[in-house]
Amino acid sequence: MAEDALLTTSNRVSFPTRQAAAARNRGKILIAAQAAFADPRAQVSMAEIARRAGVGMATLYRNFPGRRELLEALYVDEVDALCEAAGAGDAQPRGAALTGWLRRLIAFLPNKRLIVSELLEHTDRDSPVIHGNRARALAAGRPLLAAAQDVGEIRDDLTIEQIFDMIAAIAKIHGDPSYLEPMFETMLEGLQLSADDTAEGSARP
C-alpha cells in the first residue's frame, strides 16, 4: 500500500512536469517558426523549424500535426498579442495610443503576409481562423479610434475598417521596409488633427 501511495504521488508530480515541458516545447517551436517566417531568405520547412527550435520531428508533429495547424497557431498568437496591446496605451494621449497601436499592426504585417498567404494555400479563403481573427483585431482597435476621435485628436470621418484597408493596401506594394515606412508614416500623419484643425472644425457653422 505504501508503495502504491508513493507511485501515485510520483505520478502527480511527473504529470505537471510533463505538461510544463510540453508547453516549453510548444513555445520554442512557435518562436522558431515566427523567426523563420520573418527571414525572407529562409526555406521554411517543418524540418527547418524543428532544427531552429532544437526539438525532434516527433515533438514538432506532436504539437502541430501538420503545417496548417502550425500556421494557424502563429496567426492566432500574433492577433492575441495585437489585441492585448490595444489595452496597453491607457497612460498615453488617445491619439498617440491609437497611432502607437497601428504602428504595432504595421510592424506585424510582414510576418502576417507570409503566414496568411501560405495559410490560404492550406485552408479555404473563408476560413474562420482568418476572418474571425481579423474581426478580433478590428474589435480591439475600434475603441482606441473612437476615444481618439471623441477628443478631436483623430479625424472623425474614417472607420477602423477603412484604416485597416489603407494599411493593407500599402503593405501590398512591392518594396522593403525602408521603402514602405515613409508611406505608412504619411498615412498615420494624415489621421491626426492638429489643434488648429480642431479649432477650425469647431468654428464652422
PDB file of C-alpha atoms in Angstrom:
ATOM      1  CA  MET A   1       0.000   0.000   0.000  1.00  0.00           C
ATOM      2  CA  ALA A   2       2.847   2.378   0.859  1.00  0.00           C
ATOM      3  CA  GLU A   3       4.422   1.545  -2.486  1.00  0.00           C
ATOM      4  CA  ASP A   4       1.124   2.307  -4.284  1.00  0.00           C
ATOM      5  CA  ALA A   5       0.861   5.645  -2.479  1.00  0.00           C
ATOM      6  CA  LEU A   6       4.440   6.510  -3.451  1.00  0.00           C
ATOM      7  CA  LEU A   7       3.710   5.656  -7.096  1.00  0.00           C
ATOM      8  CA  THR A   8       0.556   7.801  -7.066  1.00  0.00           C
ATOM      9  CA  THR A   9       2.467  10.735  -5.590  1.00  0.00           C
ATOM     10  CA  SER A  10       5.191  10.306  -8.193  1.00  0.00           C
ATOM     11  CA  ASN A  11       2.599  10.369 -10.973  1.00  0.00           C
ATOM     12  CA  ARG A  12       1.073  13.555  -9.554  1.00  0.00           C
ATOM     13  CA  VAL A  13       4.488  15.221  -9.568  1.00  0.00           C
ATOM     14  CA  SER A  14       5.547  13.988 -13.001  1.00  0.00           C
ATOM     15  CA  PHE A  15       2.318  14.964 -14.810  1.00  0.00           C
ATOM     16  CA  PRO A  16       2.688  18.740 -14.201  1.00  0.00           C
ATOM     17  CA  THR A  17       6.376  18.394 -15.084  1.00  0.00           C
ATOM     18  CA  ARG A  18       5.475  16.788 -18.402  1.00  0.00           C
ATOM     19  CA  GLN A  19       2.873  19.485 -19.023  1.00  0.00           C
ATOM     20  CA  ALA A  20       5.440  22.214 -18.361  1.00  0.00           C
ATOM     21  CA  ALA A  21       7.946  20.547 -20.696  1.00  0.00           C
ATOM     22  CA  ALA A  22       5.286  20.256 -23.417  1.00  0.00           C
ATOM     23  CA  ALA A  23       4.373  23.938 -23.018  1.00  0.00           C
ATOM     24  CA  ARG A  24       8.054  24.909 -23.254  1.00  0.00           C
ATOM     25  CA  ASN A  25       8.486  22.854 -26.407  1.00  0.00           C
ATOM     26  CA  ARG A  26       5.403  24.392 -27.986  1.00  0.00           C
ATOM     27  CA  GLY A  27       6.666  27.873 -27.140  1.00  0.00           C
ATOM     28  CA  LYS A  28      10.114  27.121 -28.598  1.00  0.00           C
ATOM     29  CA  ILE A  29       8.532  25.842 -31.814  1.00  0.00           C
ATOM     30  CA  LEU A  30       6.340  28.929 -32.219  1.00  0.00           C
ATOM     31  CA  ILE A  31       9.252  31.311 -31.563  1.00  0.00           C
ATOM     32  CA  ALA A  32      11.423  29.441 -34.071  1.00  0.00           C
ATOM     33  CA  ALA A  33       8.661  29.388 -36.680  1.00  0.00           C
ATOM     34  CA  GLN A  34       7.960  33.086 -36.214  1.00  0.00           C
ATOM     35  CA  ALA A  35      11.655  33.904 -36.741  1.00  0.00           C
ATOM     36  CA  ALA A  36      11.833  31.621 -39.782  1.00  0.00           C
ATOM     37  CA  PHE A  37       8.842  33.268 -41.461  1.00  0.00           C
ATOM     38  CA  ALA A  38      10.335  36.707 -40.734  1.00  0.00           C
ATOM     39  CA  ASP A  39      13.526  35.748 -42.598  1.00  0.00           C
ATOM     40  CA  PRO A  40      12.953  36.289 -46.353  1.00  0.00           C
ATOM     41  CA  ARG A  41      15.978  34.121 -47.175  1.00  0.00           C
ATOM     42  CA  ALA A  42      14.845  31.119 -45.144  1.00  0.00           C
ATOM     43  CA  GLN A  43      13.395  27.983 -46.674  1.00  0.00           C
ATOM     44  CA  VAL A  44      10.703  27.376 -44.093  1.00  0.00           C
ATOM     45  CA  SER A  45      10.241  23.633 -43.977  1.00  0.00           C
ATOM     46  CA  MET A  46       8.948  21.752 -40.952  1.00  0.00           C
ATOM     47  CA  ALA A  47      12.404  20.206 -40.599  1.00  0.00           C
ATOM     48  CA  GLU A  48      13.997  23.674 -40.556  1.00  0.00           C
ATOM     49  CA  ILE A  49      11.577  24.827 -37.871  1.00  0.00           C
ATOM     50  CA  ALA A  50      12.352  21.763 -35.752  1.00  0.00           C
ATOM     51  CA  ARG A  51      16.087  22.417 -36.196  1.00  0.00           C
ATOM     52  CA  ARG A  52      15.743  26.070 -35.164  1.00  0.00           C
ATOM     53  CA  ALA A  53      13.608  25.113 -32.155  1.00  0.00           C
ATOM     54  CA  GLY A  54      16.050  22.394 -31.067  1.00  0.00           C
ATOM     55  CA  VAL A  55      13.372  19.691 -30.980  1.00  0.00           C
ATOM     56  CA  GLY A  56      12.897  16.429 -32.834  1.00  0.00           C
ATOM     57  CA  MET A  57      10.391  15.945 -35.621  1.00  0.00           C
ATOM     58  CA  ALA A  58       8.264  13.742 -33.360  1.00  0.00           C
ATOM     59  CA  THR A  59       7.963  16.584 -30.840  1.00  0.00           C
ATOM     60  CA  LEU A  60       7.114  19.050 -33.612  1.00  0.00           C
ATOM     61  CA  TYR A  61       4.338  16.853 -35.022  1.00  0.00           C
ATOM     62  CA  ARG A  62       3.033  16.002 -31.562  1.00  0.00           C
ATOM     63  CA  ASN A  63       2.383  19.706 -31.034  1.00  0.00           C
ATOM     64  CA  PHE A  64       1.370  20.529 -34.614  1.00  0.00           C
ATOM     65  CA  PRO A  65       0.151  17.531 -36.644  1.00  0.00           C
ATOM     66  CA  GLY A  66       0.558  19.455 -39.900  1.00  0.00           C
ATOM     67  CA  ARG A  67       1.774  22.693 -41.426  1.00  0.00           C
ATOM     68  CA  ARG A  68      -1.728  24.187 -41.384  1.00  0.00           C
ATOM     69  CA  GLU A  69      -2.033  23.756 -37.608  1.00  0.00           C
ATOM     70  CA  LEU A  70       1.326  25.481 -37.104  1.00  0.00           C
ATOM     71  CA  LEU A  71       0.378  28.391 -39.372  1.00  0.00           C
ATOM     72  CA  GLU A  72      -2.954  28.814 -37.601  1.00  0.00           C
ATOM     73  CA  ALA A  73      -1.240  28.868 -34.207  1.00  0.00           C
ATOM     74  CA  LEU A  74       1.240  31.506 -35.411  1.00  0.00           C
ATOM     75  CA  TYR A  75      -1.525  33.694 -36.784  1.00  0.00           C
ATOM     76  CA  VAL A  76      -3.666  33.414 -33.645  1.00  0.00           C
ATOM     77  CA  ASP A  77      -0.655  34.189 -31.420  1.00  0.00           C
ATOM     78  CA  GLU A  78       0.104  37.336 -33.441  1.00  0.00           C
ATOM     79  CA  VAL A  79      -3.504  38.512 -33.202  1.00  0.00           C
ATOM     80  CA  ASP A  80      -3.583  37.714 -29.465  1.00  0.00           C
ATOM     81  CA  ALA A  81      -0.546  39.979 -28.959  1.00  0.00           C
ATOM     82  CA  LEU A  82      -2.116  42.721 -31.069  1.00  0.00           C
ATOM     83  CA  CYS A  83      -5.377  42.589 -29.102  1.00  0.00           C
ATOM     84  CA  GLU A  84      -3.530  42.605 -25.784  1.00  0.00           C
ATOM     85  CA  ALA A  85      -1.521  45.648 -26.897  1.00  0.00           C
ATOM     86  CA  ALA A  86      -4.740  47.581 -27.510  1.00  0.00           C
ATOM     87  CA  GLY A  87      -5.170  47.933 -23.751  1.00  0.00           C
ATOM     88  CA  ALA A  88      -1.551  48.844 -23.035  1.00  0.00           C
ATOM     89  CA  GLY A  89      -1.659  52.532 -24.018  1.00  0.00           C
ATOM     90  CA  ASP A  90      -4.044  53.811 -21.330  1.00  0.00           C
ATOM     91  CA  ALA A  91      -1.496  56.305 -19.962  1.00  0.00           C
ATOM     92  CA  GLN A  92      -0.923  57.936 -23.363  1.00  0.00           C
ATOM     93  CA  PRO A  93      -2.936  60.691 -25.058  1.00  0.00           C
ATOM     94  CA  ARG A  94      -5.701  58.979 -27.009  1.00  0.00           C
ATOM     95  CA  GLY A  95      -4.419  59.865 -30.456  1.00  0.00           C
ATOM     96  CA  ALA A  96      -0.937  58.616 -29.568  1.00  0.00           C
ATOM     97  CA  ALA A  97      -2.406  55.396 -28.148  1.00  0.00           C
ATOM     98  CA  LEU A  98      -4.145  54.711 -31.455  1.00  0.00           C
ATOM     99  CA  THR A  99      -1.170  55.530 -33.693  1.00  0.00           C
ATOM    100  CA  GLY A 100       1.156  53.535 -31.435  1.00  0.00           C
ATOM    101  CA  TRP A 101      -1.137  50.537 -31.742  1.00  0.00           C
ATOM    102  CA  LEU A 102      -1.371  50.973 -35.508  1.00  0.00           C
ATOM    103  CA  ARG A 103       2.432  51.024 -35.694  1.00  0.00           C
ATOM    104  CA  ARG A 104       2.422  47.656 -33.945  1.00  0.00           C
ATOM    105  CA  LEU A 105      -0.020  46.378 -36.557  1.00  0.00           C
ATOM    106  CA  ILE A 106       2.227  47.717 -39.328  1.00  0.00           C
ATOM    107  CA  ALA A 107       5.284  46.021 -37.798  1.00  0.00           C
ATOM    108  CA  PHE A 108       3.317  42.758 -37.658  1.00  0.00           C
ATOM    109  CA  LEU A 109       2.318  42.888 -41.347  1.00  0.00           C
ATOM    110  CA  PRO A 110       5.485  41.479 -42.984  1.00  0.00           C
ATOM    111  CA  ASN A 111       5.236  38.310 -40.873  1.00  0.00           C
ATOM    112  CA  LYS A 112       1.476  38.178 -41.245  1.00  0.00           C
ATOM    113  CA  ARG A 113       1.592  38.455 -45.026  1.00  0.00           C
ATOM    114  CA  LEU A 114       3.825  35.396 -45.360  1.00  0.00           C
ATOM    115  CA  ILE A 115       1.874  33.407 -42.802  1.00  0.00           C
ATOM    116  CA  VAL A 116      -1.550  34.290 -44.218  1.00  0.00           C
ATOM    117  CA  SER A 117      -0.544  33.739 -47.855  1.00  0.00           C
ATOM    118  CA  GLU A 118       0.680  30.263 -47.022  1.00  0.00           C
ATOM    119  CA  LEU A 119      -2.229  29.591 -44.680  1.00  0.00           C
ATOM    120  CA  LEU A 120      -4.587  30.291 -47.593  1.00  0.00           C
ATOM    121  CA  GLU A 121      -2.828  27.551 -49.547  1.00  0.00           C
ATOM    122  CA  HIS A 122      -3.842  25.092 -46.838  1.00  0.00           C
ATOM    123  CA  THR A 123      -7.306  26.446 -45.990  1.00  0.00           C
ATOM    124  CA  ASP A 124     -10.359  27.995 -47.592  1.00  0.00           C
ATOM    125  CA  ARG A 125     -10.352  31.775 -48.183  1.00  0.00           C
ATOM    126  CA  ASP A 126     -13.421  31.966 -45.945  1.00  0.00           C
ATOM    127  CA  SER A 127     -11.568  30.210 -43.124  1.00  0.00           C
ATOM    128  CA  PRO A 128     -12.951  31.261 -39.732  1.00  0.00           C
ATOM    129  CA  VAL A 129      -9.358  31.409 -38.463  1.00  0.00           C
ATOM    130  CA  ILE A 130      -8.557  34.262 -40.842  1.00  0.00           C
ATOM    131  CA  HIS A 131     -11.858  36.105 -40.808  1.00  0.00           C
ATOM    132  CA  GLY A 132     -12.540  35.542 -37.127  1.00  0.00           C
ATOM    133  CA  ASN A 133      -9.157  36.912 -36.098  1.00  0.00           C
ATOM    134  CA  ARG A 134      -9.448  39.936 -38.390  1.00  0.00           C
ATOM    135  CA  ALA A 135     -12.743  40.647 -36.628  1.00  0.00           C
ATOM    136  CA  ARG A 136     -10.974  40.356 -33.253  1.00  0.00           C
ATOM    137  CA  ALA A 137      -8.289  42.839 -34.338  1.00  0.00           C
ATOM    138  CA  LEU A 138     -10.904  45.280 -35.625  1.00  0.00           C
ATOM    139  CA  ALA A 139     -12.842  44.985 -32.358  1.00  0.00           C
ATOM    140  CA  ALA A 140      -9.652  45.684 -30.376  1.00  0.00           C
ATOM    141  CA  GLY A 141      -8.847  48.808 -32.401  1.00  0.00           C
ATOM    142  CA  ARG A 142     -12.359  50.261 -32.589  1.00  0.00           C
ATOM    143  CA  PRO A 143     -12.447  51.674 -29.006  1.00  0.00           C
ATOM    144  CA  LEU A 144      -8.998  53.237 -29.499  1.00  0.00           C
ATOM    145  CA  LEU A 145     -10.203  55.012 -32.621  1.00  0.00           C
ATOM    146  CA  ALA A 146     -13.469  56.140 -31.016  1.00  0.00           C
ATOM    147  CA  ALA A 147     -11.654  57.529 -27.961  1.00  0.00           C
ATOM    148  CA  ALA A 148      -9.180  59.472 -30.125  1.00  0.00           C
ATOM    149  CA  GLN A 149     -11.990  60.832 -32.297  1.00  0.00           C
ATOM    150  CA  ASP A 150     -14.026  61.871 -29.242  1.00  0.00           C
ATOM    151  CA  VAL A 151     -11.248  64.190 -28.058  1.00  0.00           C
ATOM    152  CA  GLY A 152     -10.593  65.574 -31.541  1.00  0.00           C
ATOM    153  CA  GLU A 153      -7.128  64.089 -31.977  1.00  0.00           C
ATOM    154  CA  ILE A 154      -8.007  61.860 -34.958  1.00  0.00           C
ATOM    155  CA  ARG A 155     -10.210  62.774 -37.917  1.00  0.00           C
ATOM    156  CA  ASP A 156     -13.744  61.533 -37.424  1.00  0.00           C
ATOM    157  CA  ASP A 157     -14.658  60.595 -40.997  1.00  0.00           C
ATOM    158  CA  LEU A 158     -12.855  57.246 -41.027  1.00  0.00           C
ATOM    159  CA  THR A 159     -13.763  53.856 -39.593  1.00  0.00           C
ATOM    160  CA  ILE A 160     -11.313  51.305 -38.226  1.00  0.00           C
ATOM    161  CA  GLU A 161     -12.091  49.122 -41.262  1.00  0.00           C
ATOM    162  CA  GLN A 162     -11.018  51.912 -43.623  1.00  0.00           C
ATOM    163  CA  ILE A 163      -7.796  52.437 -41.693  1.00  0.00           C
ATOM    164  CA  PHE A 164      -7.020  48.708 -41.810  1.00  0.00           C
ATOM    165  CA  ASP A 165      -7.714  48.674 -45.548  1.00  0.00           C
ATOM    166  CA  MET A 166      -5.318  51.612 -46.122  1.00  0.00           C
ATOM    167  CA  ILE A 167      -2.589  49.845 -44.155  1.00  0.00           C
ATOM    168  CA  ALA A 168      -3.198  46.603 -46.070  1.00  0.00           C
ATOM    169  CA  ALA A 169      -3.059  48.450 -49.404  1.00  0.00           C
ATOM    170  CA  ILE A 170       0.338  49.972 -48.574  1.00  0.00           C
ATOM    171  CA  ALA A 171       1.615  46.617 -47.322  1.00  0.00           C
ATOM    172  CA  LYS A 172       0.861  45.059 -50.724  1.00  0.00           C
ATOM    173  CA  ILE A 173       3.234  47.470 -52.504  1.00  0.00           C
ATOM    174  CA  HIS A 174       6.429  45.743 -53.563  1.00  0.00           C
ATOM    175  CA  GLY A 175       9.377  47.083 -51.592  1.00  0.00           C
ATOM    176  CA  ASP A 176      11.469  46.594 -48.490  1.00  0.00           C
ATOM    177  CA  PRO A 177      10.544  48.151 -45.108  1.00  0.00           C
ATOM    178  CA  SER A 178      12.630  51.284 -45.749  1.00  0.00           C
ATOM    179  CA  TYR A 179      10.607  51.916 -48.916  1.00  0.00           C
ATOM    180  CA  LEU A 180       7.224  51.370 -47.267  1.00  0.00           C
ATOM    181  CA  GLU A 181       7.875  53.115 -43.942  1.00  0.00           C
ATOM    182  CA  PRO A 182       7.502  56.731 -45.242  1.00  0.00           C
ATOM    183  CA  MET A 183       4.173  55.751 -46.808  1.00  0.00           C
ATOM    184  CA  PHE A 184       2.908  54.323 -43.548  1.00  0.00           C
ATOM    185  CA  GLU A 185       4.094  57.410 -41.649  1.00  0.00           C
ATOM    186  CA  THR A 186       2.364  59.713 -44.151  1.00  0.00           C
ATOM    187  CA  MET A 187      -0.847  57.747 -43.717  1.00  0.00           C
ATOM    188  CA  LEU A 188      -0.609  57.923 -39.907  1.00  0.00           C
ATOM    189  CA  GLU A 189       0.107  61.650 -40.003  1.00  0.00           C
ATOM    190  CA  GLY A 190      -2.952  62.128 -42.203  1.00  0.00           C
ATOM    191  CA  LEU A 191      -5.147  60.595 -39.496  1.00  0.00           C
ATOM    192  CA  GLN A 192      -4.102  63.110 -36.880  1.00  0.00           C
ATOM    193  CA  LEU A 193      -5.715  66.500 -36.296  1.00  0.00           C
ATOM    194  CA  SER A 194      -3.726  69.471 -35.018  1.00  0.00           C
ATOM    195  CA  ALA A 195      -5.128  71.963 -32.501  1.00  0.00           C
ATOM    196  CA  ASP A 196      -5.710  74.375 -35.403  1.00  0.00           C
ATOM    197  CA  ASP A 197      -7.687  71.709 -37.283  1.00  0.00           C
ATOM    198  CA  THR A 198      -9.860  71.087 -34.236  1.00  0.00           C
ATOM    199  CA  ALA A 199     -10.474  74.820 -33.669  1.00  0.00           C
ATOM    200  CA  GLU A 200     -11.328  75.333 -37.338  1.00  0.00           C
ATOM    201  CA  GLY A 201     -13.800  72.444 -37.258  1.00  0.00           C
ATOM    202  CA  SER A 202     -15.466  73.842 -34.136  1.00  0.00           C
ATOM    203  CA  ALA A 203     -15.805  77.294 -35.736  1.00  0.00           C
ATOM    204  CA  ARG A 204     -17.672  76.007 -38.770  1.00  0.00           C
ATOM    205  CA  PRO A 205     -21.438  76.652 -38.740  1.00  0.00           C
TER     206      PRO A 205
END
